[in-house]
CSV table of C-alpha atoms and ligand atoms in Angstrom, one decimal:
chain,number,residue,atom,x,y,z
A,1,MET,CA,-144.6,3.1,93.7
A,2,SER,CA,-141.4,5.0,93.5
A,3,ARG,CA,-141.4,8.9,93.5
A,4,LEU,CA,-141.3,10.6,90.1
A,5,VAL,CA,-138.8,13.3,89.4
A,6,VAL,CA,-139.6,15.2,86.3
A,7,ILE,CA,-137.0,17.4,84.8
A,8,SER,CA,-137.8,19.7,82.0
A,9,ASN,CA,-136.5,23.2,80.6
A,10,ARG,CA,-139.5,25.1,82.1
A,11,VAL,CA,-141.7,24.3,85.0
A,12,ALA,CA,-145.3,25.3,85.3
A,13,VAL,CA,-145.2,26.5,88.9
A,14,PRO,CA,-148.7,26.5,90.5
A,15,LYS,CA,-149.7,30.2,90.3
A,16,ALA,CA,-148.8,30.0,86.5
A,17,ARG,CA,-150.9,26.7,85.8
A,18,GLY,CA,-153.6,26.9,83.4
A,19,VAL,CA,-152.4,30.3,82.1
A,20,ALA,CA,-153.3,30.6,78.5
A,21,GLY,CA,-150.7,31.3,75.9
A,22,ALA,CA,-147.6,29.9,74.6
A,23,GLN,CA,-147.0,27.5,77.4
A,24,GLY,CA,-147.1,24.5,75.0
A,25,GLY,CA,-148.3,21.0,75.2
A,26,LEU,CA,-145.6,19.7,77.3
A,27,ALA,CA,-146.5,21.7,80.5
A,28,GLY,CA,-150.1,20.5,80.4
A,29,ALA,CA,-149.0,16.9,80.1
A,30,LEU,CA,-146.5,16.9,82.9
A,31,ASN,CA,-148.9,18.7,85.3
A,32,ALA,CA,-151.3,15.8,84.8
A,33,ALA,CA,-148.7,13.1,85.3
A,34,LEU,CA,-147.2,14.7,88.5
A,35,LYS,CA,-150.8,15.3,90.0
A,36,ASP,CA,-151.5,11.5,89.6
A,37,ARG,CA,-148.3,10.2,91.3
A,38,GLY,CA,-146.9,13.0,93.4
A,39,GLY,CA,-143.3,13.9,93.0
A,40,LEU,CA,-140.7,16.6,92.1
A,41,TRP,CA,-140.6,18.8,89.1
A,42,PHE,CA,-137.3,20.6,88.4
A,43,GLY,CA,-136.4,23.2,85.6
A,44,TRP,CA,-135.5,26.7,84.8
A,45,SER,CA,-137.8,29.4,86.4
A,46,GLY,CA,-138.0,31.4,83.1
A,47,GLN,CA,-136.2,34.3,85.1
A,48,GLU,CA,-132.9,35.8,84.4
A,49,SER,CA,-130.4,36.5,87.2
A,50,GLU,CA,-126.7,36.9,87.4
A,51,ASP,CA,-126.8,35.3,90.9
A,52,ARG,CA,-124.6,32.0,90.7
A,53,THR,CA,-125.1,31.1,94.3
A,54,GLY,CA,-127.4,28.1,93.1
A,55,ASN,CA,-130.5,29.6,94.9
A,56,MET,CA,-133.5,27.5,94.3
A,57,ASN,CA,-137.1,28.3,94.7
A,58,LEU,CA,-139.0,25.4,96.2
A,59,GLN,CA,-142.9,25.2,96.4
A,60,ARG,CA,-145.1,22.4,97.4
A,61,ASN,CA,-148.7,22.2,96.1
A,62,ASP,CA,-151.1,19.3,95.7
A,63,GLY,CA,-148.5,16.7,96.4
A,64,VAL,CA,-146.1,18.1,93.8
A,65,THR,CA,-142.9,20.0,94.7
A,66,THR,CA,-141.6,22.3,92.2
A,67,ALA,CA,-137.9,23.4,92.3
A,68,THR,CA,-136.6,26.1,89.9
A,69,ILE,CA,-133.4,27.8,89.2
A,70,ASP,CA,-132.7,31.2,87.4
A,71,LEU,CA,-130.3,31.4,84.5
A,72,SER,CA,-127.9,34.2,83.6
A,73,HIS,CA,-128.3,36.2,80.6
A,74,ARG,CA,-125.5,34.4,78.8
A,75,ASP,CA,-127.0,31.1,79.7
A,76,ILE,CA,-130.3,31.9,78.3
A,77,ASP,CA,-128.7,33.4,75.1
A,78,GLU,CA,-126.5,30.3,74.5
A,79,TYR,CA,-128.4,27.5,75.9
A,80,TYR,CA,-132.2,28.5,75.3
A,81,ASN,CA,-132.2,31.0,72.5
A,82,GLY,CA,-129.0,29.6,71.0
A,83,TYR,CA,-128.4,25.8,70.9
A,84,ALA,CA,-131.9,24.5,71.9
A,85,ASN,CA,-133.9,26.9,69.8
A,86,SER,CA,-131.7,28.1,66.9
A,87,THR,CA,-129.9,24.7,66.4
A,88,LEU,CA,-131.7,21.7,67.6
A,89,TRP,CA,-135.2,22.8,67.1
A,90,PRO,CA,-134.8,23.8,63.4
A,91,LEU,CA,-132.5,20.9,62.7
A,92,PHE,CA,-134.9,18.4,64.3
A,93,HIS,CA,-137.8,19.8,62.4
A,94,TYR,CA,-135.8,19.1,59.1
A,95,ARG,CA,-135.1,22.9,58.6
A,96,ILE,CA,-131.3,22.9,58.1
A,97,ASP,CA,-131.8,26.2,56.1
A,98,LEU,CA,-132.6,27.8,59.5
A,99,THR,CA,-130.1,25.9,61.6
A,100,GLU,CA,-127.3,27.8,63.3
A,101,TYR,CA,-124.1,25.9,63.8
A,102,GLU,CA,-122.2,27.8,66.6
A,103,ASN,CA,-119.8,26.1,68.7
A,104,GLU,CA,-120.2,28.8,71.3
A,105,THR,CA,-123.9,28.1,71.9
A,106,GLY,CA,-123.1,24.4,72.1
A,107,ARG,CA,-120.8,25.0,74.9
A,108,GLY,CA,-123.3,27.0,76.6
A,109,TYR,CA,-125.8,24.1,76.2
A,110,GLU,CA,-123.5,21.8,77.7
A,111,ARG,CA,-122.7,24.2,80.5
A,112,VAL,CA,-126.4,24.7,81.5
A,113,ASN,CA,-127.0,20.9,81.4
A,114,GLU,CA,-124.2,20.5,83.9
A,115,ARG,CA,-125.8,23.3,85.9
A,116,PHE,CA,-129.0,21.4,86.0
A,117,ALA,CA,-127.3,18.3,86.9
A,118,GLU,CA,-125.5,20.0,89.8
A,119,SER,CA,-128.5,21.7,91.0
A,120,VAL,CA,-131.0,18.8,91.0
A,121,MET,CA,-128.6,16.0,92.1
A,122,PRO,CA,-129.1,16.7,95.9
A,123,LEU,CA,-132.8,16.6,95.5
A,124,ILE,CA,-132.8,13.0,94.0
A,125,GLU,CA,-133.4,10.2,96.4
A,126,GLU,CA,-132.2,6.6,96.0
A,127,ASP,CA,-135.4,5.1,94.9
A,128,ASP,CA,-136.7,7.9,92.7
A,129,VAL,CA,-137.4,7.4,89.0
A,130,VAL,CA,-136.2,10.2,86.9
A,131,TRP,CA,-137.9,11.4,83.8
A,132,VAL,CA,-136.0,13.9,81.7
A,133,HIS,CA,-137.9,15.9,78.9
A,134,ASP,CA,-137.0,17.2,75.5
A,135,TYR,CA,-134.4,18.7,73.3
A,136,HIS,CA,-133.1,21.1,75.9
A,137,LEU,CA,-131.8,18.4,78.0
A,138,ILE,CA,-130.5,15.6,75.8
A,139,PRO,CA,-127.2,15.2,77.6
A,140,LEU,CA,-128.6,15.6,81.1
A,141,GLY,CA,-128.7,11.9,81.8
A,142,GLU,CA,-125.0,11.4,81.1
A,143,ARG,CA,-124.3,14.5,83.4
A,144,LEU,CA,-126.3,12.8,86.3
A,145,ARG,CA,-124.5,9.5,85.9
A,146,ALA,CA,-121.2,11.3,86.0
A,147,ARG,CA,-122.4,12.7,89.4
A,148,GLY,CA,-123.1,9.2,90.6
A,149,ALA,CA,-126.8,8.7,90.0
A,150,LYS,CA,-127.9,5.0,89.9
A,151,ASN,CA,-131.5,5.7,89.5
A,152,ARG,CA,-133.6,4.6,86.5
A,153,ILE,CA,-133.5,7.5,84.3
A,154,GLY,CA,-135.7,8.0,81.2
A,155,PHE,CA,-135.8,10.5,78.4
A,156,PHE,CA,-138.7,11.5,76.2
A,157,LEU,CA,-138.2,13.7,73.0
A,158,HIS,CA,-141.4,15.6,72.3
A,159,ILE,CA,-140.2,16.8,68.8
A,160,PRO,CA,-139.2,14.7,65.8
A,161,TRP,CA,-135.9,12.9,65.5
A,162,PRO,CA,-134.4,13.9,62.1
A,163,PRO,CA,-133.1,11.5,59.4
A,164,THR,CA,-129.6,10.5,59.8
A,165,ARG,CA,-128.3,12.5,56.8
A,166,LEU,CA,-129.7,15.8,58.3
A,167,LEU,CA,-128.4,15.0,61.8
A,168,THR,CA,-124.9,14.4,60.6
A,169,SER,CA,-124.8,18.0,59.5
A,170,LEU,CA,-124.5,18.9,63.2
A,171,PRO,CA,-120.9,19.3,64.3
A,172,PHE,CA,-120.2,16.9,67.2
A,173,HIS,CA,-123.5,15.0,66.4
A,174,GLU,CA,-121.8,11.7,67.8
A,175,ARG,CA,-121.0,13.2,71.1
A,176,LEU,CA,-124.6,14.5,71.6
A,177,VAL,CA,-126.2,11.1,70.6
A,178,LYS,CA,-123.8,9.0,72.6
A,179,THR,CA,-124.8,10.9,75.8
A,180,MET,CA,-128.3,9.4,75.2
A,181,LEU,CA,-127.0,5.9,75.9
A,182,ASP,CA,-126.7,6.8,79.5
A,183,TYR,CA,-130.5,6.7,79.9
A,184,ASP,CA,-132.4,3.5,80.6
A,185,LEU,CA,-135.3,4.3,78.4
A,186,ILE,CA,-135.7,6.8,75.4
A,187,GLY,CA,-139.3,7.5,74.3
A,188,PHE,CA,-140.2,9.1,70.9
A,189,GLN,CA,-143.6,10.3,69.7
A,190,THR,CA,-143.9,7.9,66.7
A,191,GLN,CA,-142.4,4.9,65.1
A,192,GLU,CA,-141.1,7.2,62.3
A,193,TRP,CA,-138.8,9.2,64.7
A,194,LEU,CA,-137.8,6.0,66.5
A,195,SER,CA,-136.7,4.5,63.4
A,196,SER,CA,-134.6,7.4,62.5
A,197,PHE,CA,-132.9,7.2,65.9
A,198,VAL,CA,-132.2,3.5,65.5
A,199,HIS,CA,-131.0,4.1,62.0
A,200,TYR,CA,-128.5,6.5,63.4
A,201,CYS,CA,-127.4,4.2,66.1
A,202,GLU,CA,-126.7,1.4,63.8
A,203,ASN,CA,-125.2,3.3,61.0
A,204,GLU,CA,-123.2,6.1,62.7
A,205,LEU,CA,-122.4,4.6,66.0
A,206,GLY,CA,-122.2,0.9,64.9
A,207,ALA,CA,-124.6,-0.1,67.8
A,208,SER,CA,-126.2,-3.4,67.8
A,209,VAL,CA,-130.0,-3.2,67.8
A,210,ASP,CA,-132.8,-5.7,68.8
A,211,HIS,CA,-135.6,-4.5,66.6
A,212,GLU,CA,-138.2,-6.6,68.4
A,213,THR,CA,-137.6,-5.2,71.9
A,214,GLY,CA,-136.0,-1.9,71.0
A,215,ARG,CA,-132.7,-2.7,72.9
A,216,ILE,CA,-129.8,-0.9,71.7
A,217,ASP,CA,-126.3,-2.0,73.0
A,218,HIS,CA,-123.1,0.1,72.4
A,219,GLU,CA,-119.8,0.2,74.2
A,220,GLY,CA,-121.1,-1.7,77.3
A,221,ARG,CA,-124.1,0.5,77.5
A,222,THR,CA,-127.8,-0.7,77.0
A,223,VAL,CA,-130.7,1.5,76.4
A,224,LEU,CA,-134.3,0.8,75.4
A,225,ALA,CA,-136.0,2.9,72.6
A,226,ARG,CA,-139.6,2.9,71.9
A,227,ALA,CA,-142.6,4.9,70.7
A,228,TYR,CA,-145.1,6.5,73.2
A,229,PRO,CA,-147.5,8.8,71.4
A,230,ILE,CA,-148.6,11.6,73.7
A,231,GLY,CA,-152.2,12.3,74.3
A,232,ILE,CA,-154.4,15.1,75.8
A,233,ASP,CA,-155.6,15.3,79.3
A,234,TRP,CA,-159.0,14.0,78.1
A,235,GLU,CA,-160.9,14.3,81.4
A,236,HIS,CA,-159.8,17.6,82.2
A,237,PHE,CA,-160.5,18.8,78.7
A,238,GLN,CA,-164.0,17.4,78.6
A,239,GLY,CA,-164.7,18.9,82.0
A,240,LEU,CA,-163.8,22.4,80.6
A,241,GLY,CA,-166.1,21.7,77.7
A,242,ALA,CA,-169.1,21.2,80.0
A,243,GLY,CA,-168.4,24.6,81.7
A,244,GLU,CA,-169.8,28.1,81.2
A,245,GLU,CA,-166.6,29.5,79.8
A,246,ALA,CA,-166.5,27.1,76.8
A,247,LYS,CA,-170.2,27.6,76.1
A,248,ALA,CA,-169.8,31.3,76.0
A,249,ALA,CA,-166.7,31.0,73.8
A,250,GLU,CA,-168.6,28.8,71.4
A,251,GLU,CA,-171.7,31.1,71.2
A,252,ARG,CA,-169.4,34.1,70.7
A,253,LEU,CA,-167.6,32.6,67.8
A,254,LEU,CA,-170.9,31.3,66.3
A,255,ALA,CA,-172.6,34.7,66.7
A,256,SER,CA,-169.7,36.5,65.0
A,257,THR,CA,-169.5,34.1,62.0
A,258,ARG,CA,-173.3,34.1,61.6
A,259,ASN,CA,-174.3,32.0,58.6
A,260,ARG,CA,-170.6,31.3,57.4
A,261,THR,CA,-168.6,28.1,58.2
A,262,GLY,CA,-165.9,28.7,60.7
A,263,MET,CA,-162.5,27.2,60.1
A,264,ILE,CA,-159.9,27.5,62.8
A,265,GLY,CA,-156.1,27.1,63.3
A,266,VAL,CA,-154.5,27.3,66.8
A,267,ASP,CA,-150.8,27.2,67.0
A,268,ARG,CA,-147.9,28.9,68.7
A,269,LEU,CA,-146.3,31.3,66.1
A,270,ASP,CA,-143.6,29.0,64.8
A,271,TYR,CA,-142.2,28.1,61.4
A,272,SER,CA,-142.7,24.4,62.0
A,273,LYS,CA,-146.4,24.9,62.2
A,274,GLY,CA,-146.7,25.7,58.5
A,275,LEU,CA,-148.7,28.9,58.9
A,276,PRO,CA,-147.6,31.0,55.8
A,277,GLU,CA,-148.1,27.8,53.7
A,278,ARG,CA,-151.6,27.4,55.3
A,279,ILE,CA,-152.5,31.0,54.3
A,280,ASP,CA,-151.2,30.4,50.9
A,281,GLY,CA,-153.6,27.3,50.7
A,282,ILE,CA,-156.5,29.4,51.8
A,283,GLY,CA,-155.7,32.3,49.4
A,284,ARG,CA,-155.7,29.4,46.7
A,285,PHE,CA,-159.0,28.4,47.8
A,286,TYR,CA,-160.6,31.7,47.5
A,287,ASP,CA,-158.9,32.3,44.2
A,288,GLN,CA,-160.4,29.0,42.9
A,289,HIS,CA,-163.9,29.6,44.5
A,290,PRO,CA,-164.5,33.5,44.7
A,291,GLU,CA,-168.1,32.9,44.9
A,292,ARG,CA,-167.3,31.0,48.3
A,293,THR,CA,-165.8,34.0,50.0
A,294,ARG,CA,-169.1,34.5,51.8
A,295,ASP,CA,-169.3,30.9,52.9
A,296,LEU,CA,-165.9,30.4,54.8
A,297,ILE,CA,-164.2,32.5,57.5
A,298,PHE,CA,-160.8,31.5,58.8
A,299,ILE,CA,-159.8,32.3,62.3
A,300,GLN,CA,-156.1,31.8,63.1
A,301,ILE,CA,-155.1,32.0,66.7
A,302,ALA,CA,-151.3,32.4,67.0
A,303,PRO,CA,-149.7,33.9,70.1
A,304,PRO,CA,-146.0,34.9,69.6
A,305,SER,CA,-143.4,32.5,71.2
A,306,ARG,CA,-139.5,32.7,71.4
A,307,GLU,CA,-139.6,36.3,70.3
A,308,ASP,CA,-135.8,36.6,71.0
A,309,VAL,CA,-134.9,34.3,68.2
A,310,GLU,CA,-134.7,36.0,64.8
A,311,SER,CA,-136.4,33.4,62.7
A,312,TYR,CA,-139.5,33.8,64.9
A,313,GLN,CA,-139.7,37.6,64.3
A,314,HIS,CA,-139.5,36.9,60.7
A,315,ILE,CA,-142.3,34.5,60.6
A,316,ARG,CA,-144.6,37.0,62.2
A,317,GLU,CA,-143.8,39.6,59.6
A,318,VAL,CA,-144.5,37.1,56.8
A,319,LEU,CA,-147.8,36.1,58.2
A,320,GLU,CA,-149.1,39.7,58.7
A,321,GLN,CA,-148.2,40.4,55.2
A,322,LYS,CA,-149.9,37.3,53.7
A,323,THR,CA,-153.1,37.7,55.8
A,324,GLY,CA,-153.2,41.4,54.9
A,325,GLN,CA,-152.9,40.7,51.3
A,326,ILE,CA,-155.7,38.2,51.2
A,327,ASN,CA,-157.9,40.3,53.4
A,328,GLY,CA,-157.1,43.4,51.2
A,329,ALA,CA,-158.1,41.6,48.0
A,330,ARG,CA,-161.2,39.7,49.2
A,331,SER,CA,-162.8,41.9,52.0
A,332,GLU,CA,-166.1,43.6,51.7
A,333,VAL,CA,-167.7,46.1,54.0
A,334,ASP,CA,-169.3,43.2,55.9
A,335,ILE,CA,-166.7,40.5,55.2
A,336,VAL,CA,-163.2,39.9,56.3
A,337,PRO,CA,-162.1,36.3,55.2
A,338,ILE,CA,-159.2,35.8,57.6
A,339,ARG,CA,-159.1,36.8,61.3
A,340,TYR,CA,-155.6,36.6,62.6
A,341,VAL,CA,-155.4,36.8,66.3
A,342,ASN,CA,-152.0,37.2,68.0
A,343,ARG,CA,-152.9,36.1,71.5
A,344,GLY,CA,-153.5,33.0,73.6
A,345,TYR,CA,-156.8,31.8,75.0
A,346,SER,CA,-157.6,29.5,77.9
A,347,HIS,CA,-158.3,25.9,77.1
A,348,ALA,CA,-161.9,26.2,78.1
A,349,GLU,CA,-162.2,29.1,75.5
A,350,LEU,CA,-160.3,27.0,72.8
A,351,PHE,CA,-162.8,24.1,73.6
A,352,GLY,CA,-165.6,26.4,72.6
A,353,PHE,CA,-163.9,27.8,69.6
A,354,PHE,CA,-163.0,24.3,68.3
A,355,ARG,CA,-166.6,23.2,68.8
A,356,ALA,CA,-167.9,26.2,66.8
A,357,ALA,CA,-165.6,25.7,63.9
A,358,LYS,CA,-166.8,23.2,61.4
A,359,ILE,CA,-163.2,22.8,60.1
A,360,GLY,CA,-159.9,22.3,62.1
A,361,LEU,CA,-156.9,23.2,60.1
A,362,VAL,CA,-153.7,21.7,61.6
A,363,THR,CA,-150.9,21.8,59.0
A,364,PRO,CA,-147.4,21.7,60.4
A,365,LEU,CA,-144.5,21.2,58.0
A,366,ARG,CA,-143.2,18.8,60.8
A,367,ASP,CA,-144.5,18.2,64.3
A,368,GLY,CA,-143.4,15.7,67.0
A,369,MET,CA,-147.2,14.9,67.7
A,370,ASN,CA,-149.5,17.9,67.7
A,371,LEU,CA,-152.0,18.2,70.6
A,372,VAL,CA,-154.2,20.8,68.9
A,373,ALA,CA,-155.3,18.0,66.4
A,374,LYS,CA,-156.4,15.9,69.3
A,375,GLU,CA,-158.1,18.7,71.2
A,376,TYR,CA,-159.9,19.7,68.1
A,377,VAL,CA,-161.4,16.2,67.7
A,378,ALA,CA,-162.2,16.0,71.5
A,379,ALA,CA,-164.2,19.2,71.4
A,380,GLN,CA,-166.6,18.1,68.6
A,381,ASP,CA,-170.2,17.4,68.9
A,382,PRO,CA,-170.6,13.6,68.2
A,383,GLU,CA,-174.0,14.3,66.3
A,384,ASP,CA,-172.6,16.9,64.1
A,385,PRO,CA,-168.8,16.9,64.2
A,386,GLY,CA,-166.4,19.1,62.3
A,387,VAL,CA,-163.7,17.8,59.9
A,388,LEU,CA,-160.0,17.8,60.8
A,389,ILE,CA,-157.6,18.6,58.1
A,390,LEU,CA,-154.2,17.5,59.2
A,391,SER,CA,-150.6,17.5,57.9
A,392,GLU,CA,-149.3,14.1,56.9
A,393,PHE,CA,-146.1,15.4,58.6
A,394,ALA,CA,-147.5,15.7,62.1
A,395,GLY,CA,-146.9,12.8,64.5
A,396,ALA,CA,-150.6,12.7,65.0
A,397,ALA,CA,-151.2,11.7,61.5
A,398,HIS,CA,-150.2,8.1,62.4
A,399,GLN,CA,-153.1,7.8,64.8
A,400,LEU,CA,-155.7,10.2,63.3
A,401,GLY,CA,-155.3,9.7,59.6
A,402,ALA,CA,-154.7,5.9,59.4
A,403,ASN,CA,-156.1,4.0,56.4
A,404,GLY,CA,-157.6,7.1,54.8
A,405,GLU,CA,-160.2,7.2,57.7
A,406,GLY,CA,-160.3,9.9,60.2
A,407,ALA,CA,-158.7,13.2,59.4
A,408,LEU,CA,-158.2,14.5,55.9
A,409,LEU,CA,-154.5,14.2,55.4
A,410,VAL,CA,-152.8,16.8,53.3
A,411,ASN,CA,-149.3,17.8,52.1
A,412,PRO,CA,-149.1,21.3,53.8
A,413,HIS,CA,-146.5,22.5,51.3
A,414,SER,CA,-149.0,22.4,48.4
A,415,PRO,CA,-151.5,25.2,48.1
A,416,ASP,CA,-153.6,23.4,45.7
A,417,LEU,CA,-153.9,20.2,47.8
A,418,LEU,CA,-154.9,22.3,50.9
A,419,ALA,CA,-157.4,24.3,48.8
A,420,ARG,CA,-159.0,20.9,47.6
A,421,ALA,CA,-159.1,19.6,51.1
A,422,ILE,CA,-160.8,22.7,52.3
A,423,ALA,CA,-163.5,22.3,49.6
A,424,GLN,CA,-163.9,18.7,50.4
A,425,ALA,CA,-164.3,19.4,54.1
A,426,LEU,CA,-166.9,22.2,53.3
A,427,ASP,CA,-169.0,20.0,51.2
A,428,MET,CA,-168.7,16.8,53.3
A,429,PRO,CA,-172.1,15.2,54.1
A,430,LEU,CA,-173.0,14.5,57.8
A,431,ALA,CA,-172.7,10.7,57.6
A,432,GLU,CA,-169.0,11.0,56.4
A,433,ARG,CA,-168.1,13.5,59.1
A,434,LYS,CA,-169.5,11.2,61.7
A,435,SER,CA,-167.7,8.1,60.5
A,436,ARG,CA,-164.4,10.1,60.1
A,437,TYR,CA,-165.0,11.5,63.7
A,438,GLU,CA,-165.6,8.0,65.0
A,439,ALA,CA,-162.5,6.7,63.5
A,440,MET,CA,-160.5,9.2,65.6
A,441,ILE,CA,-162.2,9.7,68.9
A,442,GLY,CA,-161.4,6.3,70.4
A,443,THR,CA,-157.6,6.9,70.2
A,444,VAL,CA,-158.1,10.6,71.4
A,445,ARG,CA,-160.0,9.4,74.5
A,446,ASP,CA,-158.1,6.2,75.4
A,447,ASP,CA,-154.6,7.0,74.4
A,448,ASN,CA,-154.6,10.1,76.6
A,449,VAL,CA,-152.0,11.8,78.8
A,450,ARG,CA,-152.6,9.5,81.6
A,451,TRP,CA,-152.1,6.3,79.5
A,452,TRP,CA,-149.0,7.8,78.0
A,453,THR,CA,-147.4,8.6,81.5
A,454,THR,CA,-148.4,5.2,82.7
A,455,GLU,CA,-147.0,3.5,79.7
A,456,PHE,CA,-143.7,5.4,79.8
A,457,CYS,CA,-143.2,5.1,83.6
A,458,THR,CA,-144.1,1.4,83.7
A,459,ASP,CA,-141.5,0.6,81.1
A,460,LEU,CA,-139.0,2.8,82.9
A,461,ALA,CA,-139.5,1.2,86.2
A,462,GLU,CA,-139.6,-2.3,84.9
A,463,GLY,CA,-136.7,-2.1,82.2
B,1,ADQ,P1,-146.0,22.4,70.9
B,1,ADQ,O1,-145.2,22.8,69.7
B,1,ADQ,O2,-146.2,23.5,71.8
B,1,ADQ,O3,-145.6,21.2,71.7
B,1,ADQ,P2,-148.8,21.3,70.4
B,1,ADQ,O4,-148.7,19.8,70.6
B,1,ADQ,O5,-149.8,21.7,69.6
B,1,ADQ,O6,-147.4,22.0,70.2
B,1,ADQ,O7,-149.2,21.7,71.8
B,1,ADQ,C1,-149.7,23.0,72.0
B,1,ADQ,C2,-150.6,23.2,73.2
B,1,ADQ,O8,-150.6,24.7,73.5
B,1,ADQ,C3,-151.9,22.8,73.1
B,1,ADQ,O9,-152.4,22.3,74.3
B,1,ADQ,C4,-152.7,24.0,72.7
B,1,ADQ,O10,-154.0,24.0,72.9
B,1,ADQ,C5,-151.9,25.1,73.4
B,1,ADQ,N1,-152.0,26.2,72.5
B,1,ADQ,C6,-151.4,26.3,71.3
B,1,ADQ,N2,-151.8,27.6,70.7
B,1,ADQ,C7,-152.4,28.1,71.7
B,1,ADQ,C8,-153.1,29.4,71.6
B,1,ADQ,N3,-153.1,30.2,70.7
B,1,ADQ,N4,-153.7,29.8,72.8
B,1,ADQ,C9,-153.8,28.9,73.9
B,1,ADQ,N5,-153.2,27.8,73.8
B,1,ADQ,C10,-152.7,27.4,72.7
B,1,ADQ,C11,-144.5,20.3,71.6
B,1,ADQ,C12,-144.2,19.5,70.2
B,1,ADQ,C13,-145.6,18.9,69.9
B,1,ADQ,C14,-146.0,17.9,70.9
B,1,ADQ,C15,-146.1,18.6,72.3
B,1,ADQ,C16,-146.3,17.5,73.4
B,1,ADQ,O11,-143.9,20.5,69.3
B,1,ADQ,O12,-145.4,18.1,68.6
B,1,ADQ,O13,-147.3,17.5,70.5
B,1,ADQ,O14,-144.8,19.2,72.6
B,1,ADQ,O15,-145.5,16.5,73.4
């Protein structure tokens, strides 16, 4: 089997592995992929330095080599906080109201992609298979080709692909998308995002598309585009669930909620996750059922992320205000309806919290997949499972909410519909909880991160 070279914005170097917090789903998934195959993982160290000598930090651990470079203050500002997280992230999550259209940051984005190519190219060997990840590095494949890479190179987009009419609001959108045709394989989380991409290629680029195989031809270049829904590291997560840390966390939450039903949300603090809208829905539930304030306690765990970006500072203020209002209006000396926790927890602790909470609330306004939804299901007791309330706009809804079975699907924009789903979940009989759980657990267990990696890497290697 050829060696795997993974390239992503950030690399989880060994000593940082397993660290709780805003590391995100991507790091966990890639760790598992590289552990299985052995290989190299290249990316930004997360550190700032003005040193442009191209110094690289190499570490070897468990058959995986990590190679990282630092970025300058200007690079971080323009590439990471700027184009990636203030332009592409909001736009790809359908938020053109939050999208910044600055050419300057676009140039910084291209410059850092070029820098990545320059740094990683000497590490790539002839037979390596190269796998590039996410919106930070869309043009990297083209930059590697320009430097002579003949390897199989694949790209996976972890976030949604926006509808064509939104994407065309981006200056130089054609230039960005055309760079993707230098990959051999492009993976999306769902058929929905894949269809949007194909629509763009046909209608904006005039590419010819074979809808059966996903083959896209344009100006002499050919790329395959397919959907590969990412999964969780099932075995690892179950292993954590059997351990002491998870048990202690479960007991801790159960003891603190006493006779009330715990409902949980776990998200990075990000406007795409629909947190203010979620709090509005919970507020509506308490307004409509004041007598149930004693039945239900909501725990929202949301560690801050991307704090240098203005829209992320704003979301934090909004959330504090909204939870404060509801708690102010509905608290008693012995009851606080919403616990809002601004920190991260280990996966083992999250397993325990998920298992203790009888309702999981995962209501992003738009999400590529959403691994929290799958983790919530994986942590349930099959004999007494909780209910997952899931946004219809999360990629995970395609797998977990199909045919009205599995999760209760909601429109996260509507406080009324959210309130109704919460009431339905609270009153749901055991038999229905079990049958909904059974509709989800197979795909969560089987279509896990190892399956995902194997599917993508096999297609990438074979073409
Ligand atoms: P994220 O937007 O980071 O990932 P998600 O898929 O939910 O979102 O992954 C989050 C991961 O971080 C989960 O493993 C979760 O347990 C962990 N996490 C979240 N909040 C946490 C907290 N408070 N404490 C500790 N851990 C926490 C992006 C895309 C997603 C896509 C993934 C993987 O936005 O749509 O599912 O990549 O492709």
